PDB file of C-alpha atoms and ligand atoms in Angstrom:
ATOM      1  CA  MET A   1      -3.120  27.017 -29.207  1.00  0.00           C
ATOM      2  CA  LYS A   2      -4.383  30.150 -27.605  1.00  0.00           C
ATOM      3  CA  THR A   3      -7.089  29.756 -25.144  1.00  0.00           C
ATOM      4  CA  VAL A   4     -10.498  31.842 -25.362  1.00  0.00           C
ATOM      5  CA  PHE A   5      -9.998  32.879 -21.730  1.00  0.00           C
ATOM      6  CA  PRO A   6      -7.033  32.187 -19.524  1.00  0.00           C
ATOM      7  CA  ALA A   7      -6.956  28.475 -18.347  1.00  0.00           C
ATOM      8  CA  ALA A   8      -7.478  27.495 -14.864  1.00  0.00           C
ATOM      9  CA  ALA A   9      -4.041  27.701 -12.685  1.00  0.00           C
ATOM     10  CA  PRO A  10      -2.915  23.994 -11.588  1.00  0.00           C
ATOM     11  CA  THR A  11      -3.221  23.270  -8.152  1.00  0.00           C
ATOM     12  CA  LEU A  12       0.207  23.074  -6.546  1.00  0.00           C
ATOM     13  CA  ILE A  13       1.264  21.830  -3.077  1.00  0.00           C
ATOM     14  CA  PRO A  14       4.433  22.735  -1.572  1.00  0.00           C
ATOM     15  CA  VAL A  15       6.916  19.977  -0.641  1.00  0.00           C
ATOM     16  CA  VAL A  16       8.565  20.072   2.674  1.00  0.00           C
ATOM     17  CA  GLY A  17      12.446  20.700   2.294  1.00  0.00           C
ATOM     18  CA  ALA A  18      11.970  21.132  -1.506  1.00  0.00           C
ATOM     19  CA  ASP A  19      11.998  24.345  -3.604  1.00  0.00           C
ATOM     20  CA  ALA A  20       9.468  22.809  -5.924  1.00  0.00           C
ATOM     21  CA  ALA A  21       5.769  22.312  -5.484  1.00  0.00           C
ATOM     22  CA  PHE A  22       3.859  18.973  -6.399  1.00  0.00           C
ATOM     23  CA  PRO A  23       1.509  19.512  -9.208  1.00  0.00           C
ATOM     24  CA  VAL A  24      -1.978  17.656  -8.477  1.00  0.00           C
ATOM     25  CA  ARG A  25      -3.592  15.833 -11.174  1.00  0.00           C
ATOM     26  CA  ARG A  26      -6.585  13.990  -9.716  1.00  0.00           C
ATOM     27  CA  ILE A  27      -7.985  13.201  -6.015  1.00  0.00           C
ATOM     28  CA  TYR A  28      -9.029   9.732  -5.433  1.00  0.00           C
ATOM     29  CA  CYS A  29     -10.813   8.928  -2.142  1.00  0.00           C
ATOM     30  CA  VAL A  30     -11.140   5.507  -0.506  1.00  0.00           C
ATOM     31  CA  GLY A  31     -14.519   4.851   1.294  1.00  0.00           C
ATOM     32  CA  ARG A  32     -14.934   3.141   4.469  1.00  0.00           C
ATOM     33  CA  ASN A  33     -11.576   2.065   5.061  1.00  0.00           C
ATOM     34  CA  TYR A  34     -11.252   1.617   8.912  1.00  0.00           C
ATOM     35  CA  ALA A  35     -13.613  -1.159  10.496  1.00  0.00           C
ATOM     36  CA  GLU A  36     -14.742   1.155  13.383  1.00  0.00           C
ATOM     37  CA  HIS A  37     -15.791   3.893  10.964  1.00  0.00           C
ATOM     38  CA  ALA A  38     -17.366   1.511   8.593  1.00  0.00           C
ATOM     39  CA  LYS A  39     -19.397   0.165  11.555  1.00  0.00           C
ATOM     40  CA  GLU A  40     -20.423   3.918  12.611  1.00  0.00           C
ATOM     41  CA  MET A  41     -21.836   4.091   9.070  1.00  0.00           C
ATOM     42  CA  GLY A  42     -23.559   1.011   9.177  1.00  0.00           C
ATOM     43  CA  PHE A  43     -21.384  -1.603   7.491  1.00  0.00           C
ATOM     44  CA  THR A  44     -19.271  -4.395   8.665  1.00  0.00           C
ATOM     45  CA  GLY A  45     -16.778  -6.687   7.107  1.00  0.00           C
ATOM     46  CA  ARG A  46     -13.798  -6.373   4.513  1.00  0.00           C
ATOM     47  CA  GLU A  47     -15.855  -5.272   1.359  1.00  0.00           C
ATOM     48  CA  ASP A  48     -13.658  -4.747  -1.696  1.00  0.00           C
ATOM     49  CA  PRO A  49     -12.462  -1.129  -1.398  1.00  0.00           C
ATOM     50  CA  PHE A  50     -14.429   1.615  -3.329  1.00  0.00           C
ATOM     51  CA  PHE A  51     -13.563   4.895  -4.492  1.00  0.00           C
ATOM     52  CA  PHE A  52     -14.863   8.416  -5.243  1.00  0.00           C
ATOM     53  CA  SER A  53     -13.245  11.506  -6.571  1.00  0.00           C
ATOM     54  CA  LYS A  54     -13.069  15.025  -5.812  1.00  0.00           C
ATOM     55  CA  PRO A  55     -11.904  17.886  -7.967  1.00  0.00           C
ATOM     56  CA  ALA A  56      -8.085  18.993  -7.671  1.00  0.00           C
ATOM     57  CA  ASP A  57      -9.281  22.686  -7.237  1.00  0.00           C
ATOM     58  CA  ALA A  58     -11.371  21.636  -4.279  1.00  0.00           C
ATOM     59  CA  ILE A  59      -7.989  21.684  -2.222  1.00  0.00           C
ATOM     60  CA  LEU A  60      -7.696  24.265   0.552  1.00  0.00           C
ATOM     61  CA  TYR A  61      -3.835  24.217   1.003  1.00  0.00           C
ATOM     62  CA  VAL A  62      -2.811  25.271   4.555  1.00  0.00           C
ATOM     63  CA  PRO A  63       0.690  25.855   5.371  1.00  0.00           C
ATOM     64  CA  GLU A  64       2.132  24.209   8.347  1.00  0.00           C
ATOM     65  CA  GLY A  65       2.044  26.442  11.451  1.00  0.00           C
ATOM     66  CA  GLU A  66      -0.817  28.480   9.813  1.00  0.00           C
ATOM     67  CA  THR A  67      -4.670  28.218  10.400  1.00  0.00           C
ATOM     68  CA  GLY A  68      -6.624  27.854   7.064  1.00  0.00           C
ATOM     69  CA  GLU A  69     -10.292  29.226   6.701  1.00  0.00           C
ATOM     70  CA  LEU A  70     -12.707  27.085   5.412  1.00  0.00           C
ATOM     71  CA  PRO A  71     -15.816  28.545   4.141  1.00  0.00           C
ATOM     72  CA  TYR A  72     -19.073  26.815   5.607  1.00  0.00           C
ATOM     73  CA  PRO A  73     -20.450  25.317   2.157  1.00  0.00           C
ATOM     74  CA  PRO A  74     -23.984  25.849   0.787  1.00  0.00           C
ATOM     75  CA  ARG A  75     -26.815  23.789   1.051  1.00  0.00           C
ATOM     76  CA  THR A  76     -25.910  21.655   4.084  1.00  0.00           C
ATOM     77  CA  SER A  77     -26.448  21.797   7.774  1.00  0.00           C
ATOM     78  CA  ASP A  78     -24.408  18.976   8.601  1.00  0.00           C
ATOM     79  CA  LEU A  79     -20.848  19.218   7.602  1.00  0.00           C
ATOM     80  CA  HIS A  80     -18.623  16.383   8.720  1.00  0.00           C
ATOM     81  CA  HIS A  81     -15.023  16.288   9.340  1.00  0.00           C
ATOM     82  CA  GLU A  82     -12.853  13.283   8.031  1.00  0.00           C
ATOM     83  CA  ILE A  83      -9.310  13.280   9.105  1.00  0.00           C
ATOM     84  CA  GLU A  84      -7.245  11.245   6.485  1.00  0.00           C
ATOM     85  CA  LEU A  85      -3.809  10.364   5.632  1.00  0.00           C
ATOM     86  CA  VAL A  86      -3.179  11.532   2.055  1.00  0.00           C
ATOM     87  CA  VAL A  87      -0.834   9.447  -0.287  1.00  0.00           C
ATOM     88  CA  ALA A  88       0.923  11.521  -3.147  1.00  0.00           C
ATOM     89  CA  LEU A  89       1.963   9.777  -6.311  1.00  0.00           C
ATOM     90  CA  GLY A  90       5.300  10.370  -8.033  1.00  0.00           C
ATOM     91  CA  SER A  91       4.666   7.875 -10.978  1.00  0.00           C
ATOM     92  CA  GLY A  92       1.632   5.379 -11.824  1.00  0.00           C
ATOM     93  CA  GLY A  93       0.389   2.951 -14.142  1.00  0.00           C
ATOM     94  CA  ARG A  94      -2.198   0.352 -14.968  1.00  0.00           C
ATOM     95  CA  ASP A  95      -2.749  -2.989 -12.916  1.00  0.00           C
ATOM     96  CA  LEU A  96       0.058  -2.456 -10.471  1.00  0.00           C
ATOM     97  CA  SER A  97       1.138  -5.103  -8.062  1.00  0.00           C
ATOM     98  CA  VAL A  98       1.344  -4.137  -4.241  1.00  0.00           C
ATOM     99  CA  GLU A  99       4.961  -3.775  -4.552  1.00  0.00           C
ATOM    100  CA  GLN A 100       4.975  -1.752  -7.916  1.00  0.00           C
ATOM    101  CA  ALA A 101       2.019   0.396  -5.986  1.00  0.00           C
ATOM    102  CA  ALA A 102       4.073   0.985  -3.016  1.00  0.00           C
ATOM    103  CA  ALA A 103       7.155   2.307  -5.330  1.00  0.00           C
ATOM    104  CA  CYS A 104       4.707   4.968  -6.803  1.00  0.00           C
ATOM    105  CA  ILE A 105       4.478   7.002  -3.476  1.00  0.00           C
ATOM    106  CA  TYR A 106       6.145  10.290  -3.874  1.00  0.00           C
ATOM    107  CA  GLY A 107       5.194  11.297  -0.130  1.00  0.00           C
ATOM    108  CA  TYR A 108       2.335  12.055   2.311  1.00  0.00           C
ATOM    109  CA  ALA A 109       0.226  14.638   3.795  1.00  0.00           C
ATOM    110  CA  VAL A 110      -2.569  15.342   6.352  1.00  0.00           C
ATOM    111  CA  GLY A 111      -5.886  15.910   4.743  1.00  0.00           C
ATOM    112  CA  LEU A 112      -9.643  16.555   5.583  1.00  0.00           C
ATOM    113  CA  ASP A 113     -12.324  14.669   3.559  1.00  0.00           C
ATOM    114  CA  MET A 114     -15.021  17.296   4.374  1.00  0.00           C
ATOM    115  CA  THR A 115     -18.513  15.947   3.820  1.00  0.00           C
ATOM    116  CA  ARG A 116     -21.826  17.275   3.572  1.00  0.00           C
ATOM    117  CA  ARG A 117     -23.184  14.441   5.226  1.00  0.00           C
ATOM    118  CA  ASP A 118     -27.000  15.117   4.734  1.00  0.00           C
ATOM    119  CA  LEU A 119     -26.252  15.650   0.991  1.00  0.00           C
ATOM    120  CA  GLN A 120     -24.477  12.298   0.970  1.00  0.00           C
ATOM    121  CA  GLY A 121     -27.167  10.720   2.943  1.00  0.00           C
ATOM    122  CA  VAL A 122     -29.856  11.584   0.391  1.00  0.00           C
ATOM    123  CA  ALA A 123     -27.532  10.474  -2.382  1.00  0.00           C
ATOM    124  CA  LYS A 124     -26.972   7.207  -0.777  1.00  0.00           C
ATOM    125  CA  LYS A 125     -30.658   6.547  -0.236  1.00  0.00           C
ATOM    126  CA  LEU A 126     -31.821   7.677  -3.809  1.00  0.00           C
ATOM    127  CA  GLY A 127     -28.840   5.640  -5.446  1.00  0.00           C
ATOM    128  CA  ARG A 128     -27.628   8.888  -6.801  1.00  0.00           C
ATOM    129  CA  PRO A 129     -23.703   9.948  -7.302  1.00  0.00           C
ATOM    130  CA  TRP A 130     -21.831  11.495  -4.042  1.00  0.00           C
ATOM    131  CA  GLU A 131     -20.253  14.440  -5.638  1.00  0.00           C
ATOM    132  CA  VAL A 132     -22.696  16.680  -4.072  1.00  0.00           C
ATOM    133  CA  GLY A 133     -21.832  15.320  -0.641  1.00  0.00           C
ATOM    134  CA  LYS A 134     -18.095  15.309  -1.345  1.00  0.00           C
ATOM    135  CA  ALA A 135     -16.697  17.114  -4.226  1.00  0.00           C
ATOM    136  CA  PHE A 136     -17.768  20.762  -3.144  1.00  0.00           C
ATOM    137  CA  ASP A 137     -15.465  23.768  -3.059  1.00  0.00           C
ATOM    138  CA  PHE A 138     -12.813  23.879  -0.524  1.00  0.00           C
ATOM    139  CA  GLY A 139     -13.979  20.328   0.383  1.00  0.00           C
ATOM    140  CA  ALA A 140     -10.469  18.977   0.556  1.00  0.00           C
ATOM    141  CA  PRO A 141      -8.056  20.962   2.830  1.00  0.00           C
ATOM    142  CA  MET A 142      -4.544  19.740   3.205  1.00  0.00           C
ATOM    143  CA  GLY A 143      -0.992  20.522   4.363  1.00  0.00           C
ATOM    144  CA  PRO A 144       1.989  20.134   2.700  1.00  0.00           C
ATOM    145  CA  ILE A 145       3.626  16.909   1.094  1.00  0.00           C
ATOM    146  CA  TYR A 146       6.504  15.247   3.144  1.00  0.00           C
ATOM    147  CA  PRO A 147       8.483  13.345   0.490  1.00  0.00           C
ATOM    148  CA  VAL A 148       8.707   9.497   1.394  1.00  0.00           C
ATOM    149  CA  GLU A 149      12.667   9.723   1.579  1.00  0.00           C
ATOM    150  CA  ARG A 150      11.898  11.984   4.996  1.00  0.00           C
ATOM    151  CA  THR A 151       9.020   9.744   6.276  1.00  0.00           C
ATOM    152  CA  GLY A 152      10.000   6.320   5.279  1.00  0.00           C
ATOM    153  CA  LEU A 153       6.857   3.954   4.061  1.00  0.00           C
ATOM    154  CA  LEU A 154       4.253   4.916   6.622  1.00  0.00           C
ATOM    155  CA  GLU A 155       2.695   1.526   7.684  1.00  0.00           C
ATOM    156  CA  LYS A 156       1.791   2.848  11.530  1.00  0.00           C
ATOM    157  CA  GLY A 157       1.223   6.121  13.002  1.00  0.00           C
ATOM    158  CA  ALA A 158      -1.653   7.982  14.821  1.00  0.00           C
ATOM    159  CA  VAL A 159      -4.403   9.740  12.617  1.00  0.00           C
ATOM    160  CA  THR A 160      -6.146  12.146  15.144  1.00  0.00           C
ATOM    161  CA  LEU A 161      -8.289  15.174  14.952  1.00  0.00           C
ATOM    162  CA  GLU A 162      -9.425  17.541  17.667  1.00  0.00           C
ATOM    163  CA  VAL A 163     -12.047  20.206  17.621  1.00  0.00           C
ATOM    164  CA  ASN A 164     -11.824  23.227  19.574  1.00  0.00           C
ATOM    165  CA  GLY A 165      -9.289  21.089  21.831  1.00  0.00           C
ATOM    166  CA  GLN A 166     -11.418  18.028  22.290  1.00  0.00           C
ATOM    167  CA  PRO A 167     -10.350  14.642  21.011  1.00  0.00           C
ATOM    168  CA  ARG A 168     -13.032  13.626  18.146  1.00  0.00           C
ATOM    169  CA  GLN A 169     -11.163  11.099  15.769  1.00  0.00           C
ATOM    170  CA  LYS A 170      -8.265   8.793  16.798  1.00  0.00           C
ATOM    171  CA  GLY A 171      -6.853   5.962  14.691  1.00  0.00           C
ATOM    172  CA  CYS A 172      -3.905   4.359  13.505  1.00  0.00           C
ATOM    173  CA  ILE A 173      -2.505   3.926   9.857  1.00  0.00           C
ATOM    174  CA  SER A 174      -2.081   0.017  10.656  1.00  0.00           C
ATOM    175  CA  ASP A 175      -5.886  -0.230  11.292  1.00  0.00           C
ATOM    176  CA  MET A 176      -6.800   0.425   7.478  1.00  0.00           C
ATOM    177  CA  ILE A 177      -8.692  -2.507   5.994  1.00  0.00           C
ATOM    178  CA  TRP A 178      -7.008  -1.708   2.789  1.00  0.00           C
ATOM    179  CA  ASN A 179      -3.403  -0.467   3.329  1.00  0.00           C
ATOM    180  CA  VAL A 180      -1.981   2.103   1.256  1.00  0.00           C
ATOM    181  CA  ALA A 181      -0.245  -0.013  -1.316  1.00  0.00           C
ATOM    182  CA  GLU A 182      -3.183  -2.230  -1.366  1.00  0.00           C
ATOM    183  CA  SER A 183      -5.380   0.703  -2.181  1.00  0.00           C
ATOM    184  CA  ILE A 184      -3.460   1.985  -4.775  1.00  0.00           C
ATOM    185  CA  SER A 185      -2.942  -1.472  -6.380  1.00  0.00           C
ATOM    186  CA  TYR A 186      -6.627  -1.957  -6.578  1.00  0.00           C
ATOM    187  CA  LEU A 187      -7.344   1.576  -7.947  1.00  0.00           C
ATOM    188  CA  SER A 188      -4.836   1.071 -10.692  1.00  0.00           C
ATOM    189  CA  GLY A 189      -7.172  -1.778 -11.951  1.00  0.00           C
ATOM    190  CA  LEU A 190      -9.864   0.795 -12.410  1.00  0.00           C
ATOM    191  CA  PHE A 191      -8.019   3.843 -13.636  1.00  0.00           C
ATOM    192  CA  GLU A 192      -4.554   4.546 -15.188  1.00  0.00           C
ATOM    193  CA  LEU A 193      -2.612   6.319 -12.333  1.00  0.00           C
ATOM    194  CA  LYS A 194      -0.428   9.178 -13.111  1.00  0.00           C
ATOM    195  CA  ALA A 195       2.349  11.096 -11.197  1.00  0.00           C
ATOM    196  CA  GLY A 196       0.353  14.215  -9.448  1.00  0.00           C
ATOM    197  CA  ASP A 197      -2.564  11.888  -8.420  1.00  0.00           C
ATOM    198  CA  LEU A 198      -3.487  12.123  -4.731  1.00  0.00           C
ATOM    199  CA  ILE A 199      -5.296   9.507  -2.742  1.00  0.00           C
ATOM    200  CA  PHE A 200      -7.041  10.423   0.761  1.00  0.00           C
ATOM    201  CA  THR A 201      -7.048   6.822   2.173  1.00  0.00           C
ATOM    202  CA  GLY A 202     -10.085   6.970   4.293  1.00  0.00           C
ATOM    203  CA  THR A 203     -10.930   8.141   7.915  1.00  0.00           C
ATOM    204  CA  PRO A 204     -10.962   6.314  11.327  1.00  0.00           C
ATOM    205  CA  GLU A 205     -14.273   6.691  13.638  1.00  0.00           C
ATOM    206  CA  GLY A 206     -15.401   9.614  15.290  1.00  0.00           C
ATOM    207  CA  VAL A 207     -16.611  11.528  12.339  1.00  0.00           C
ATOM    208  CA  ALA A 208     -19.004  14.301  13.312  1.00  0.00           C
ATOM    209  CA  ALA A 209     -20.329  17.838  12.574  1.00  0.00           C
ATOM    210  CA  VAL A 210     -18.505  21.117  12.631  1.00  0.00           C
ATOM    211  CA  VAL A 211     -20.161  24.656  12.584  1.00  0.00           C
ATOM    212  CA  PRO A 212     -18.832  27.864  11.778  1.00  0.00           C
ATOM    213  CA  GLY A 213     -16.179  29.132  14.586  1.00  0.00           C
ATOM    214  CA  ASP A 214     -14.641  25.641  15.236  1.00  0.00           C
ATOM    215  CA  LEU A 215     -11.230  25.136  14.978  1.00  0.00           C
ATOM    216  CA  MET A 216     -10.063  21.590  13.749  1.00  0.00           C
ATOM    217  CA  VAL A 217      -6.645  20.487  14.307  1.00  0.00           C
ATOM    218  CA  GLY A 218      -5.606  17.142  12.429  1.00  0.00           C
ATOM    219  CA  ALA A 219      -2.612  15.280  12.579  1.00  0.00           C
ATOM    220  CA  VAL A 220      -0.867  12.184  11.032  1.00  0.00           C
ATOM    221  CA  GLU A 221       2.146  10.971  12.868  1.00  0.00           C
ATOM    222  CA  GLY A 222       5.276  11.951  10.888  1.00  0.00           C
ATOM    223  CA  VAL A 223       3.391  14.053   8.557  1.00  0.00           C
ATOM    224  CA  GLY A 224       2.753  17.041  10.662  1.00  0.00           C
ATOM    225  CA  GLU A 225      -0.379  19.119  11.711  1.00  0.00           C
ATOM    226  CA  LEU A 226      -3.332  20.526   9.615  1.00  0.00           C
ATOM    227  CA  LYS A 227      -5.103  23.484  11.257  1.00  0.00           C
ATOM    228  CA  VAL A 228      -8.611  24.648   9.651  1.00  0.00           C
ATOM    229  CA  LYS A 229     -11.116  27.111  11.112  1.00  0.00           C
ATOM    230  CA  VAL A 230     -14.565  26.682   9.721  1.00  0.00           C
ATOM    231  CA  VAL A 231     -15.922  30.230   8.783  1.00  0.00           C
ATOM    232  CA  ALA A 232     -19.273  31.705   7.899  1.00  0.00           C
TER     233      ALA A 232
HETATM  234 MN1   MN B 301     -13.270   9.950   3.543  1.00  0.00          MN
END
């Protein structure tokens, strides 16, 4: 059927070493998945994983070696960085076992779960949804996808972020409270997962604010580097 106006273009992320792109379906994010970050946000212990979403068109794709420009979002004065390993699914399903979940992984990328912390704080306090804090335009910068054939299953490796050359965040994939396969497995009990889904797997400690002019350089060992400048 014809559309009454042109349909929005799908979000496509280039795949390293391939001449085809990864079409994004949904973006799920895991909350408080590193113990030290959970502590800095005022929580302790191994609670069940919880999730929130961002729209696929919130992605700001940044080719490796280039510097992306992130427009400082409106209605905030406390924009935080959260550097994260992003997992891309090549297949999905419901109620996946941990082993089945691992087999759904297509590849990995470096991503930033940018957060309007002040708006998220108000939402938490009032028991409101997190969308205004998390799901804003350009709120999900990420680099290209490295297929799992190139990286192997990532069970360890540094997750780091520098701002203007100064270290801000440093963690290890092995420090996750719920590892990647466990998170996918749990998530598949809540939603039917499908090829094209991305999962931002949580951030290590050290989240803090950025302002226009700041240059963020994030990295996940084996998955490259992500450079993003905040612009007014
Ligand atoms: Mn996050």
